[in-house]
Tab-separated table of C-alpha atoms in Angstrom:
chain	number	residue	atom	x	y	z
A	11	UNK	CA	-52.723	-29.036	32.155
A	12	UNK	CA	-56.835	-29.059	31.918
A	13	UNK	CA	-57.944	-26.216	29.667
A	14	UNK	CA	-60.040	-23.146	31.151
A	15	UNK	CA	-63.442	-23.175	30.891
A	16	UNK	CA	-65.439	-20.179	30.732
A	17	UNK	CA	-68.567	-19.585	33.180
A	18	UNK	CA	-71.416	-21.795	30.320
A	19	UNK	CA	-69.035	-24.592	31.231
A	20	UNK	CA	-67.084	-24.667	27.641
A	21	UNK	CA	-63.459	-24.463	26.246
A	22	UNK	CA	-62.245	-21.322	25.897
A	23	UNK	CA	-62.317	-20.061	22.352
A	24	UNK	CA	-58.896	-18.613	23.532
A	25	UNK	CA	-58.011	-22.336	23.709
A	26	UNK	CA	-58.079	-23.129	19.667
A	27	UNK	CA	-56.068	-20.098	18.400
A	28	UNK	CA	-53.037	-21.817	16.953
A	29	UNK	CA	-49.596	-21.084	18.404
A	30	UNK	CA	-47.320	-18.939	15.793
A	31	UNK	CA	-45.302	-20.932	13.467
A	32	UNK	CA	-42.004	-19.121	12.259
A	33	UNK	CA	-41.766	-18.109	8.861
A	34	UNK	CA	-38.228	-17.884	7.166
A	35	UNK	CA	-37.919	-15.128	4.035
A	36	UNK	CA	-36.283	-16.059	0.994
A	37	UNK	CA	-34.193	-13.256	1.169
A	38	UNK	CA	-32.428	-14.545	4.574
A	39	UNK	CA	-31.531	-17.414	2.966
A	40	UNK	CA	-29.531	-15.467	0.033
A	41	UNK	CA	-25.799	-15.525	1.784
A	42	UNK	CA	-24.561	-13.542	-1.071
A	43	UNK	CA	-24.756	-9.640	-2.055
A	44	UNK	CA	-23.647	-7.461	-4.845
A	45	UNK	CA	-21.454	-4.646	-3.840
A	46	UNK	CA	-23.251	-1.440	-3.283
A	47	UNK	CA	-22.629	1.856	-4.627
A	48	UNK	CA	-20.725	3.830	-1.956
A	49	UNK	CA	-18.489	6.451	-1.021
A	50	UNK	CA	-14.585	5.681	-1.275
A	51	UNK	CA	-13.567	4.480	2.390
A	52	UNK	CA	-11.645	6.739	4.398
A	53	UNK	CA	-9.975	4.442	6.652
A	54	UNK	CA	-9.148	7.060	9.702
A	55	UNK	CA	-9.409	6.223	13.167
A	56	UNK	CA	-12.031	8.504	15.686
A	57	UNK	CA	-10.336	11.719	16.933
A	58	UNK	CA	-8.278	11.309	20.243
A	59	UNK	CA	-10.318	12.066	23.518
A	60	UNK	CA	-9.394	15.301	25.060
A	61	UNK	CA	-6.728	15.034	28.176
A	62	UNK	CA	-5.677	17.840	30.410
A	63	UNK	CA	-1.968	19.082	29.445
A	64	UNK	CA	0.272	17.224	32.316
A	65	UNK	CA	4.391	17.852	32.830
A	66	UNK	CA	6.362	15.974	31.035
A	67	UNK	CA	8.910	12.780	32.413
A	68	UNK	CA	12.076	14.866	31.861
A	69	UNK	CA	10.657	17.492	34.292
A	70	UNK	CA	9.378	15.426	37.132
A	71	UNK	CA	12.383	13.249	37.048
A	72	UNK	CA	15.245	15.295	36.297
A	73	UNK	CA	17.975	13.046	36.584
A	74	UNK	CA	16.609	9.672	34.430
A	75	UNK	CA	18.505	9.337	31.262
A	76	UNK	CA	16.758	9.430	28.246
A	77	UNK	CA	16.833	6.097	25.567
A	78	UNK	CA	18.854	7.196	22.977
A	79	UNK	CA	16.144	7.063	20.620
A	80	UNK	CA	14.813	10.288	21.682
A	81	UNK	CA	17.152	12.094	21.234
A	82	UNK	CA	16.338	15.087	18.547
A	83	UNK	CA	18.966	13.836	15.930
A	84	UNK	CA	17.212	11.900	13.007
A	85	UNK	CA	18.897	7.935	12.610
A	86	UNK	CA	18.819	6.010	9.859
A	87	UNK	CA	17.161	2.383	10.124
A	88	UNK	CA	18.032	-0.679	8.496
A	89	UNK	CA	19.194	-4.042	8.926
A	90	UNK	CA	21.515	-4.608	6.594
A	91	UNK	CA	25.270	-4.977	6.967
A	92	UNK	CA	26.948	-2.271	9.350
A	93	UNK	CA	24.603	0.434	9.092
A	94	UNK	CA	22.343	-1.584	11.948
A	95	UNK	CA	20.402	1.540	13.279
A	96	UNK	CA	23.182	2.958	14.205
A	97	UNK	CA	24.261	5.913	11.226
A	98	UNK	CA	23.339	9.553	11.680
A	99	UNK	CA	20.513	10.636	8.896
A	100	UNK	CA	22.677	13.104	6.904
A	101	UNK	CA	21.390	15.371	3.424
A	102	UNK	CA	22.934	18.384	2.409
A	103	UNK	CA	18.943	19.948	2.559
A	104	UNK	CA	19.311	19.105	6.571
A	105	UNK	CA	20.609	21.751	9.422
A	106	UNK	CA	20.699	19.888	12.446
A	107	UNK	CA	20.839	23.804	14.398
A	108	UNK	CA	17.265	24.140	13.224
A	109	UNK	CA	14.603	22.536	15.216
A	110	UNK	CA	12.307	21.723	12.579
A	111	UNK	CA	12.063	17.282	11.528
A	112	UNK	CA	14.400	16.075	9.033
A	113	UNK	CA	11.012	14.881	7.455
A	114	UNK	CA	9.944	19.089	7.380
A	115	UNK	CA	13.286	20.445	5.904
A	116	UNK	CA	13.742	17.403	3.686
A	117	UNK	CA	10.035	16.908	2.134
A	118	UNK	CA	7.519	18.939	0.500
A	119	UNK	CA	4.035	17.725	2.032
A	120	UNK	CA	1.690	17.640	-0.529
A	121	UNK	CA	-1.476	16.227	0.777
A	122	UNK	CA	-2.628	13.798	3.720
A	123	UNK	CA	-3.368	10.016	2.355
A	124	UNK	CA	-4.738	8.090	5.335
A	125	UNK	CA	-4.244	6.703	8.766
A	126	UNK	CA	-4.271	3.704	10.258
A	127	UNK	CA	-3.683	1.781	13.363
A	128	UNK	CA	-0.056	1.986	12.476
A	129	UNK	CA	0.438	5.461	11.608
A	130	UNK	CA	-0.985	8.181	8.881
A	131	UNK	CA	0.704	8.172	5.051
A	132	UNK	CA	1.807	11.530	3.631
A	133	UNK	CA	2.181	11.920	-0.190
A	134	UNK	CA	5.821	13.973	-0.264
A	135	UNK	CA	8.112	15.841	-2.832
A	136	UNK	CA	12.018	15.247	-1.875
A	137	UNK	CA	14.063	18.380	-2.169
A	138	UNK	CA	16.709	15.862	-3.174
A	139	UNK	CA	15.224	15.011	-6.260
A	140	UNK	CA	11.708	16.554	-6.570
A	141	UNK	CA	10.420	12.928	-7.176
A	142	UNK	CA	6.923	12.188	-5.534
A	143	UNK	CA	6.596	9.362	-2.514
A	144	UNK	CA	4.908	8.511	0.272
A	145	UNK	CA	5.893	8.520	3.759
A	146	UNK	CA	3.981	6.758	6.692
A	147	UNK	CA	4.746	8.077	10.403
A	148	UNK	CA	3.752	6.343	13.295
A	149	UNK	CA	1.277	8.038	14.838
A	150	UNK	CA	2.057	7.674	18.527
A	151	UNK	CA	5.443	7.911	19.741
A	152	UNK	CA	7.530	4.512	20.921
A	153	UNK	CA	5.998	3.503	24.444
A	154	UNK	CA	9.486	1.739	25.134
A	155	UNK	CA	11.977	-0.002	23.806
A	156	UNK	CA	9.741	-2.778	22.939
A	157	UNK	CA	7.315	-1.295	21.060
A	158	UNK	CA	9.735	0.271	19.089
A	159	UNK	CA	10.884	-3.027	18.206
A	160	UNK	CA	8.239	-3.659	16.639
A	161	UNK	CA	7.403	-0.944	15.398
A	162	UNK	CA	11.129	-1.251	13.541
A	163	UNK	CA	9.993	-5.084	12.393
A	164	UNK	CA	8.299	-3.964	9.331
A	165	UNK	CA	11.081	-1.601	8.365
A	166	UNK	CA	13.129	-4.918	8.215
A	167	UNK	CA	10.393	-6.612	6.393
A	168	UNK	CA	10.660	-3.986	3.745
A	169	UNK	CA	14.488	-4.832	3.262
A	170	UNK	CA	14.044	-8.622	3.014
A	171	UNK	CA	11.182	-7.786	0.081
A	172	UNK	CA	13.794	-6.206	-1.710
A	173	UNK	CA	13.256	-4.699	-5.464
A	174	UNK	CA	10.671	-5.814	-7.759
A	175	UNK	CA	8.100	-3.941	-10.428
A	176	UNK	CA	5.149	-5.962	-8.534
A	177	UNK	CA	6.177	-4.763	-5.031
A	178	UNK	CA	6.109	-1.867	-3.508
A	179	UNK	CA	9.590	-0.552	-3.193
A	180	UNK	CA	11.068	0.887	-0.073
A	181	UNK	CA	12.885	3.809	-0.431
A	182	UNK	CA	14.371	4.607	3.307
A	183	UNK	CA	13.378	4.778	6.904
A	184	UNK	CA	14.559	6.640	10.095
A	185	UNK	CA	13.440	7.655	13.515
A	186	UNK	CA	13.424	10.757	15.181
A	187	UNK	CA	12.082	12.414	18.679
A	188	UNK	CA	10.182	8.679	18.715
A	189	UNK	CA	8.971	8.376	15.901
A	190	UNK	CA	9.587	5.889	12.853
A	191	UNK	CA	9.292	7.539	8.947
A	192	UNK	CA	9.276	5.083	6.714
A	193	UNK	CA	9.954	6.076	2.889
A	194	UNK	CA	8.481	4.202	-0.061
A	195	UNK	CA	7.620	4.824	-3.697
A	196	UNK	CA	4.068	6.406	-4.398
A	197	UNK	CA	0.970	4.947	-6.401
A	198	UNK	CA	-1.696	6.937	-7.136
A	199	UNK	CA	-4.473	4.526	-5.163
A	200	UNK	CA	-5.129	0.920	-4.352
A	201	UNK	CA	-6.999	-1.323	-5.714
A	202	UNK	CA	-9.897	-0.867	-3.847
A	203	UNK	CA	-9.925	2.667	-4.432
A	204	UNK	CA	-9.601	1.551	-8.350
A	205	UNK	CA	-12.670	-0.874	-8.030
A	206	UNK	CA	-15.302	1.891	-6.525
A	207	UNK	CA	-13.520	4.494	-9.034
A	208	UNK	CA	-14.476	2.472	-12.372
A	209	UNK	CA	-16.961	0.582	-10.947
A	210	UNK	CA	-17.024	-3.641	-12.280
A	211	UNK	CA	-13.772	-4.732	-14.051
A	212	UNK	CA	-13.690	-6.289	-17.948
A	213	UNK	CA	-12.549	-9.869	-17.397
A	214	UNK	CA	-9.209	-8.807	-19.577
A	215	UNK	CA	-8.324	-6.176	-16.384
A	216	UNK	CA	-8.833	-8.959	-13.725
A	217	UNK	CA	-6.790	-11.615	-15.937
A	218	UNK	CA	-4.084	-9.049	-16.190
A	219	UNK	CA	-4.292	-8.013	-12.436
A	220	UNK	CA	-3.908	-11.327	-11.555
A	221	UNK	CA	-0.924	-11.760	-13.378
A	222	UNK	CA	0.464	-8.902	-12.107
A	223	UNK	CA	-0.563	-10.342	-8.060
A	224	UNK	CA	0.900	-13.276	-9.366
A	225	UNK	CA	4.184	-11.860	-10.232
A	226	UNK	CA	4.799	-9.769	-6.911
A	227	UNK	CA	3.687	-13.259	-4.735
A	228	UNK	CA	6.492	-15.051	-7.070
A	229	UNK	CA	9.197	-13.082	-5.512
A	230	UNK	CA	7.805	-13.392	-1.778
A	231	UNK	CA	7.525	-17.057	-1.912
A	232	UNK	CA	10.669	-17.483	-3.884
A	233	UNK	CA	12.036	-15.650	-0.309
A	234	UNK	CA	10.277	-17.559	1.769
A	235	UNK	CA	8.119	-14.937	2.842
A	236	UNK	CA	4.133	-14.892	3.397
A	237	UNK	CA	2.022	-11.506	2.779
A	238	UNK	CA	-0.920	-12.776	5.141
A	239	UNK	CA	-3.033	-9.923	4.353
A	240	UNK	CA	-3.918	-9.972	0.963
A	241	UNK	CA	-6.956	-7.833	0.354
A	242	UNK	CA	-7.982	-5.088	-2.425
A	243	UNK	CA	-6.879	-2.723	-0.057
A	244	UNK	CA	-3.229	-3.697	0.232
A	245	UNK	CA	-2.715	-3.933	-3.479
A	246	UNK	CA	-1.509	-0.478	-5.320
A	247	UNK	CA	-1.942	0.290	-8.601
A	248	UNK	CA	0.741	2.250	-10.637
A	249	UNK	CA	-0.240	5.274	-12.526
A	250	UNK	CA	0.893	2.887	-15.418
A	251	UNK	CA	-2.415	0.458	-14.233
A	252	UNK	CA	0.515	-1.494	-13.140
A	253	UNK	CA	-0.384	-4.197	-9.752
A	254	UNK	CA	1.830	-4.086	-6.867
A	255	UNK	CA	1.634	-6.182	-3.323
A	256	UNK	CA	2.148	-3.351	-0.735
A	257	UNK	CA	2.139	-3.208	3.406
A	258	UNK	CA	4.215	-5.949	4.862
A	259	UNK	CA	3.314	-5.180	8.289
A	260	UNK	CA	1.986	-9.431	8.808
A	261	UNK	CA	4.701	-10.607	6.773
A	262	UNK	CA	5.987	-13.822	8.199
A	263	UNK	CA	9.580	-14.548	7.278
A	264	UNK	CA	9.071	-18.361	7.134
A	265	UNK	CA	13.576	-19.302	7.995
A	266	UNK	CA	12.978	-17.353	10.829
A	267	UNK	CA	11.295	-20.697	12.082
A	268	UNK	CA	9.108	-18.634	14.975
A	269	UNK	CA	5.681	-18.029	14.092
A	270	UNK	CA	4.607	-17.139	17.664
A	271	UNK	CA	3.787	-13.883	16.569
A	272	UNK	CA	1.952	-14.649	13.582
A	273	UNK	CA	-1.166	-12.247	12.926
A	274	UNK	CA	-4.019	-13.013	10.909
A	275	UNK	CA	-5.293	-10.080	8.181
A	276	UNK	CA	-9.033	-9.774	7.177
A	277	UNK	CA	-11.101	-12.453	8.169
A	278	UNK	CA	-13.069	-11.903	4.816
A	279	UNK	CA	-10.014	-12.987	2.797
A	280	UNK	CA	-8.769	-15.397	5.731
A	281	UNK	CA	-7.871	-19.420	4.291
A	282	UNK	CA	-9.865	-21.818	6.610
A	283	UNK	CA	-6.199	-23.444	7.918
A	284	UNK	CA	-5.057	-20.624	9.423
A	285	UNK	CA	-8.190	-21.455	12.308
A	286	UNK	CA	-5.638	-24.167	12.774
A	287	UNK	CA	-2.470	-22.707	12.992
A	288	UNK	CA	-1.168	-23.945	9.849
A	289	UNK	CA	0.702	-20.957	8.122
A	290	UNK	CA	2.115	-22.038	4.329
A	291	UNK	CA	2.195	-20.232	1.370
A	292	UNK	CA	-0.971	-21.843	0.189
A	293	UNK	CA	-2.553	-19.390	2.318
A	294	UNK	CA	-1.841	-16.481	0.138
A	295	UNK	CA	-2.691	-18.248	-3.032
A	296	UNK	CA	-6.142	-18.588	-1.216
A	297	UNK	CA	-6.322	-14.807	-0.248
A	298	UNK	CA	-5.267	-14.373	-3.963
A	299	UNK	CA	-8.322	-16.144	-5.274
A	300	UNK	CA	-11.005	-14.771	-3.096
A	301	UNK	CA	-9.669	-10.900	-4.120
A	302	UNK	CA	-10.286	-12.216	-7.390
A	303	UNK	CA	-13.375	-13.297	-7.083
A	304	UNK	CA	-14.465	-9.852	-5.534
A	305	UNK	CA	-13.338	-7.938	-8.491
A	306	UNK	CA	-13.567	-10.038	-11.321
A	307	UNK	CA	-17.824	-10.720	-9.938
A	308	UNK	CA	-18.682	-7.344	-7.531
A	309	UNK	CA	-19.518	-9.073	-5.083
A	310	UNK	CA	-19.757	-8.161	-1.226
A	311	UNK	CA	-17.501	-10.960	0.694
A	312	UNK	CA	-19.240	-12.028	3.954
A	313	UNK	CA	-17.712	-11.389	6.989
A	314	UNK	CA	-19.388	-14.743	8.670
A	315	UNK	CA	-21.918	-16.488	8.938
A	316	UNK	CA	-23.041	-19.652	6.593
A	317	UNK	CA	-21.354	-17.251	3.239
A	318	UNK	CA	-18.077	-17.407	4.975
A	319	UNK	CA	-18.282	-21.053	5.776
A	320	UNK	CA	-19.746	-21.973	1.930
A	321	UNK	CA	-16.873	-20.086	0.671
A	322	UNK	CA	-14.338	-21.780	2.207
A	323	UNK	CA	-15.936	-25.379	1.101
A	324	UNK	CA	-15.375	-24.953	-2.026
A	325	UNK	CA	-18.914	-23.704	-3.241
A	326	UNK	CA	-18.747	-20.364	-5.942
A	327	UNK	CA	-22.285	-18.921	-6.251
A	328	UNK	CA	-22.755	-19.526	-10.098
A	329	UNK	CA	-25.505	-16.505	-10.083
A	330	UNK	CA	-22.269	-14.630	-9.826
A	331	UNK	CA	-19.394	-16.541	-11.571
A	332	UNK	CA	-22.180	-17.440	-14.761
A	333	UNK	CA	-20.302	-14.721	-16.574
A	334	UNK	CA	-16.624	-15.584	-16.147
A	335	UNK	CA	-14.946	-17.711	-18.663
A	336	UNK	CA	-14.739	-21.337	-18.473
A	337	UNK	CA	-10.645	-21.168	-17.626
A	338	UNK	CA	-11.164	-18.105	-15.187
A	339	UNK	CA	-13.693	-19.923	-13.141
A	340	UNK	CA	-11.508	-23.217	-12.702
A	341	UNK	CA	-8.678	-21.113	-12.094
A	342	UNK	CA	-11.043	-19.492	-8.763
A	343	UNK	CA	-12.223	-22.967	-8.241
A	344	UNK	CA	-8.681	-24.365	-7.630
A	345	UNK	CA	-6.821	-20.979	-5.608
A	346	UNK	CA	-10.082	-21.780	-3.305
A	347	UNK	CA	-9.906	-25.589	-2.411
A	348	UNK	CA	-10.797	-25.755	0.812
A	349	UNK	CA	-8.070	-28.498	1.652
A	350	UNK	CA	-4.409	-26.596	1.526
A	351	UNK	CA	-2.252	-29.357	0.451
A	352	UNK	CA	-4.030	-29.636	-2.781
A	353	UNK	CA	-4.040	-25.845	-3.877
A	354	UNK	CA	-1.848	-24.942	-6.760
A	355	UNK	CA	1.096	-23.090	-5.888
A	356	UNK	CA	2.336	-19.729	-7.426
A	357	UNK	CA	4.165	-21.085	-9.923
A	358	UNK	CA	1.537	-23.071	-10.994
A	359	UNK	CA	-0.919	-20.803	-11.428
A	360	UNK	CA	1.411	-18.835	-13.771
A	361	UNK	CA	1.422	-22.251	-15.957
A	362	UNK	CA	-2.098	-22.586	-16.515
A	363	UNK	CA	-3.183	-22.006	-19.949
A	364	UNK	CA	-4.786	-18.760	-19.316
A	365	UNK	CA	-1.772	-17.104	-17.554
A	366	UNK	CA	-0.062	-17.837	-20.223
A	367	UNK	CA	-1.971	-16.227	-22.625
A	368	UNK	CA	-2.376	-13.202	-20.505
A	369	UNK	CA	1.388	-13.030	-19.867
A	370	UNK	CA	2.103	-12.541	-23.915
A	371	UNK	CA	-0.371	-9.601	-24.028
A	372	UNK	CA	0.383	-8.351	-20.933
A	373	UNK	CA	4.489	-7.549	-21.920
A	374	UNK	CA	3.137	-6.689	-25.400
A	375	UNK	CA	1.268	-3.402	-23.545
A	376	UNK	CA	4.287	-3.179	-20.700
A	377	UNK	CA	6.578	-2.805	-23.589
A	378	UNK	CA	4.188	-0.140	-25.607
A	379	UNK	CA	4.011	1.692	-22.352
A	380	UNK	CA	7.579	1.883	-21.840
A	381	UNK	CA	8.458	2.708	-25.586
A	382	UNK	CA	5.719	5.623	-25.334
A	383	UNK	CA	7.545	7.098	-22.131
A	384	UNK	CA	11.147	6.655	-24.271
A	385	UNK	CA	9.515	9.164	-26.762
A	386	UNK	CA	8.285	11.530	-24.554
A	387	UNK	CA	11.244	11.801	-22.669
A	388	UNK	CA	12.832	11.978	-25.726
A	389	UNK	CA	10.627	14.661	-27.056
A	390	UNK	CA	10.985	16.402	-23.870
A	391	UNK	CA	15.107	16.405	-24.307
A	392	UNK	CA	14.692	17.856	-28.017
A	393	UNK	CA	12.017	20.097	-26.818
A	394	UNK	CA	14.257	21.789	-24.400
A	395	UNK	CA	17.350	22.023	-27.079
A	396	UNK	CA	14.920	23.482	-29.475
A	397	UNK	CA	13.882	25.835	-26.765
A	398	UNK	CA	17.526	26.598	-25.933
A	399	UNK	CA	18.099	26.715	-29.787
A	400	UNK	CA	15.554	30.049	-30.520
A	401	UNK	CA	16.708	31.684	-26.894
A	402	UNK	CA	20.307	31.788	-28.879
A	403	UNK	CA	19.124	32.287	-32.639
A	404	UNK	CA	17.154	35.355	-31.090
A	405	UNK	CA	19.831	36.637	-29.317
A	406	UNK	CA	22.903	36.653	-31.520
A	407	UNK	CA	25.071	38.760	-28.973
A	408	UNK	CA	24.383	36.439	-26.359
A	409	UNK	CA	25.790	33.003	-28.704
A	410	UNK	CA	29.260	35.501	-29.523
A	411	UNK	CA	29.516	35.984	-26.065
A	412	UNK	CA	29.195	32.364	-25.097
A	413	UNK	CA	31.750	31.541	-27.734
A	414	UNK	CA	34.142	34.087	-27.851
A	415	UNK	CA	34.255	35.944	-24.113
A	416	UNK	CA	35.811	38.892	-24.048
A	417	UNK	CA	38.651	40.509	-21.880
A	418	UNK	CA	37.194	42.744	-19.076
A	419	UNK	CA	38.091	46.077	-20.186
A	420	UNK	CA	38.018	49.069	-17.980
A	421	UNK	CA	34.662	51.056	-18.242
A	422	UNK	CA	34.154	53.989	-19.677
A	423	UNK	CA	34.237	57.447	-17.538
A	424	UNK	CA	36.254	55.336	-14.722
A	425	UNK	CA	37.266	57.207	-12.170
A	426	UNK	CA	41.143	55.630	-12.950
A	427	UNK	CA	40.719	57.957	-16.448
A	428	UNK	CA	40.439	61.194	-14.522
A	429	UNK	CA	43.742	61.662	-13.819
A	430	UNK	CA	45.372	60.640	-16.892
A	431	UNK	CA	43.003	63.215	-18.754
A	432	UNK	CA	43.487	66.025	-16.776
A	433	UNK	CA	47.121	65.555	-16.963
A	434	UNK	CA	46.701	66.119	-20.786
């Protein structure tokens, strides 16, 4: 193309300005972040759009039968033996006259926890037993008898997890007008919620933690089962600082043999295999070790880009790992391999040297802590017979009484006398 020449008959001085050349910033090349200071998350889902009030189904069709899992009685869920979804909810707290829920007349609710896509998580008091737990509801009710198969999945789920002081433990579920309620045992926050609370662990809280994660994803593998969404977020923490692996809803029961339905969790925690399908238990023990490295370095975990991809190749940014121990670091470096078959299982990990170490102090202070709540239930016991004690000391009439009860005699100016004395 000939360049433009102005009217003297020379090049345009337009013609030598250099074209731009693209400059790239150190800082975009840092894939990497520290975690920032922030409020707790709330995890809630945007109000519902308004819709104009409409008649129900029952009044424009008049005549379809209802599924029998709307009716108003409450039914008890499980999958175990003969009780298949089939047994009445019964408590001696419940009057199935009233209209109010079995979850209303049964529970004390004590304050809203979250919500989720699921459903929303109620911290309860039974009026069985005044113990504290926490109750999820779905939020919408069942669209049909599909969904609430599958809604009634995790309750199973729950079952097959069974008992076990690194899990969280299921207490009960039931349904009722549509909806599923599903029981469990209450922790006082998650992990994440611990993390932005206390701000970076100690490397002696992440070791133990570990062991703790460890423990609970023992007992799932031993069962065949995989967690799939092992995150901060889905680990609770005791009021005892104790670790437990909590919602099963992506569970996949591995002797079921179909994993058609298999979900992924949070891609930031995600093992590169599962982009190809290939669901093992190495998976978790991946998950594992990135939640570690979170914690144990503060560090924000990319959601993509070339971060995500360096992660899962094996590469640890040493500006953040430079102040882990030596055996902590090639403990990460091995739960992240990028190539599944050669990850360490479970019950490897719990081999290494440094699990080992951390499992003799860590059932030193789990045997402290229960030998501390022996004596203060102890000292509440002889606290209460002392009390008892001074109520009886202080009232001598009262401890005669108790001992020695008297025969009812008739009162004094009874009406019965009146006779006999005017007879006199």
């Amino acid at each position: 193309m000939p360049v433009p020449l102005d009217c003297s008959g020379a090049e345009s001085q337009l013609s030598h300005t250099p074209l731009p050349v693209p400059v790239y910033f150190k800082e975009a090349e840092c894939s990497f972040s520290i975690k920032k200071t922030r409020q707790p998350l709330s995890y809630t889902l945007p109000p519902r759009p308004h819709h104009k009030n409409t008649s129900t189904v029952s009044r424009i069709f008049s005549d379809r039968r209802l599924p029998p899992w709307s009716k108003l009685q409450p039914r008890s869920v499980s999958f175990h033996g003969l009780h298949k979804q089939k047994s009445l909810l019964h408590s001696h707290l419940y009057d199935a006259s009233k209209r109010k829920l079995f979850f209303k007349q049964c529970f004390q609710k004590l304050s809203y926890l979250g919500r989720g896509s699921f459903g929303e998580v109620y911290k309860v008091r039974s009026h069985e037993d005044g113990q504290l737990y926490a109750v999820k509801r779905s939020v919408e009710p069942f669209r049909g008898e599909g969904d609430r198969q599958r809604k009634l999945t995790e309750v199973r789920k729950y079952e097959h997890v069974g008992h076990h002081p690194n899990c969280v433990s299921f207490v009960q579920a039931w349904e009722e007008r549509g909806q599923l309620y599903i029981q469990t045992e209450l922790c006082p926050g998650t992990l994440l919620q611990y993390c932005e609370e206390y701000g970076p662990l100690s490397e002696w809280q992440v070791q133990t933690f570990l062991w703790d994660m460890l423990q609970g994803l023992r007992h799932l593998h031993d069962r065949n089962l995989l967690h799939m969404d092992i995150k901060p977020a889905n680990i609770f923490v005791s009021s005892t600082n104790v670790c437990k692996l909590g919602d099963f809803g992506l569970m996949l029961e591995l002797d079921s043999g179909d994993l058609r339905d298999a979900q992924e969790g949070d891609p930031r925690y995600m093992a590169p295999e599962l982009l190809r399908g290939e669901y093992t238990k190495a998976a978790d023990v991946f998950s594992l070790g990135i939640t570690i490295l979170e914690i144990a370095c503060n560090m924000e975990l990319p959601n993509g880009g070339e971060g995500w991809q360096q992660l899962r190749q094996g590469y640890l940014p040493p500006e953040f790992t430079a102040g882990l121990s030596v055996e902590l670091q090639k403990l990460l470096v091995a739960m992240l391999e990028p190539d599944h078959l050669f990850r360490p299982s479970v019950e490897m990990l719990l081999n290494s040297s440094l699990m080992q170490k951390t499992e003799k102090r860590r059932k030193l202070v789990l045997l402290a802590q229960s030998g501390f709540q022996q004596c203060v239930s102890m000292y509440k016991t002889v606290f209460r017979f002392m009390q008892w004690l001074w109520g009886a000391l202080c009232s001598p009439t009262q401890w005669l009484l108790f001992w020695h009860p008297t025969v009812p005699v008739t009162p004094p100016h009874s009406p019965f006398l009146l006779p006999l004395e005017n007879c006199n």
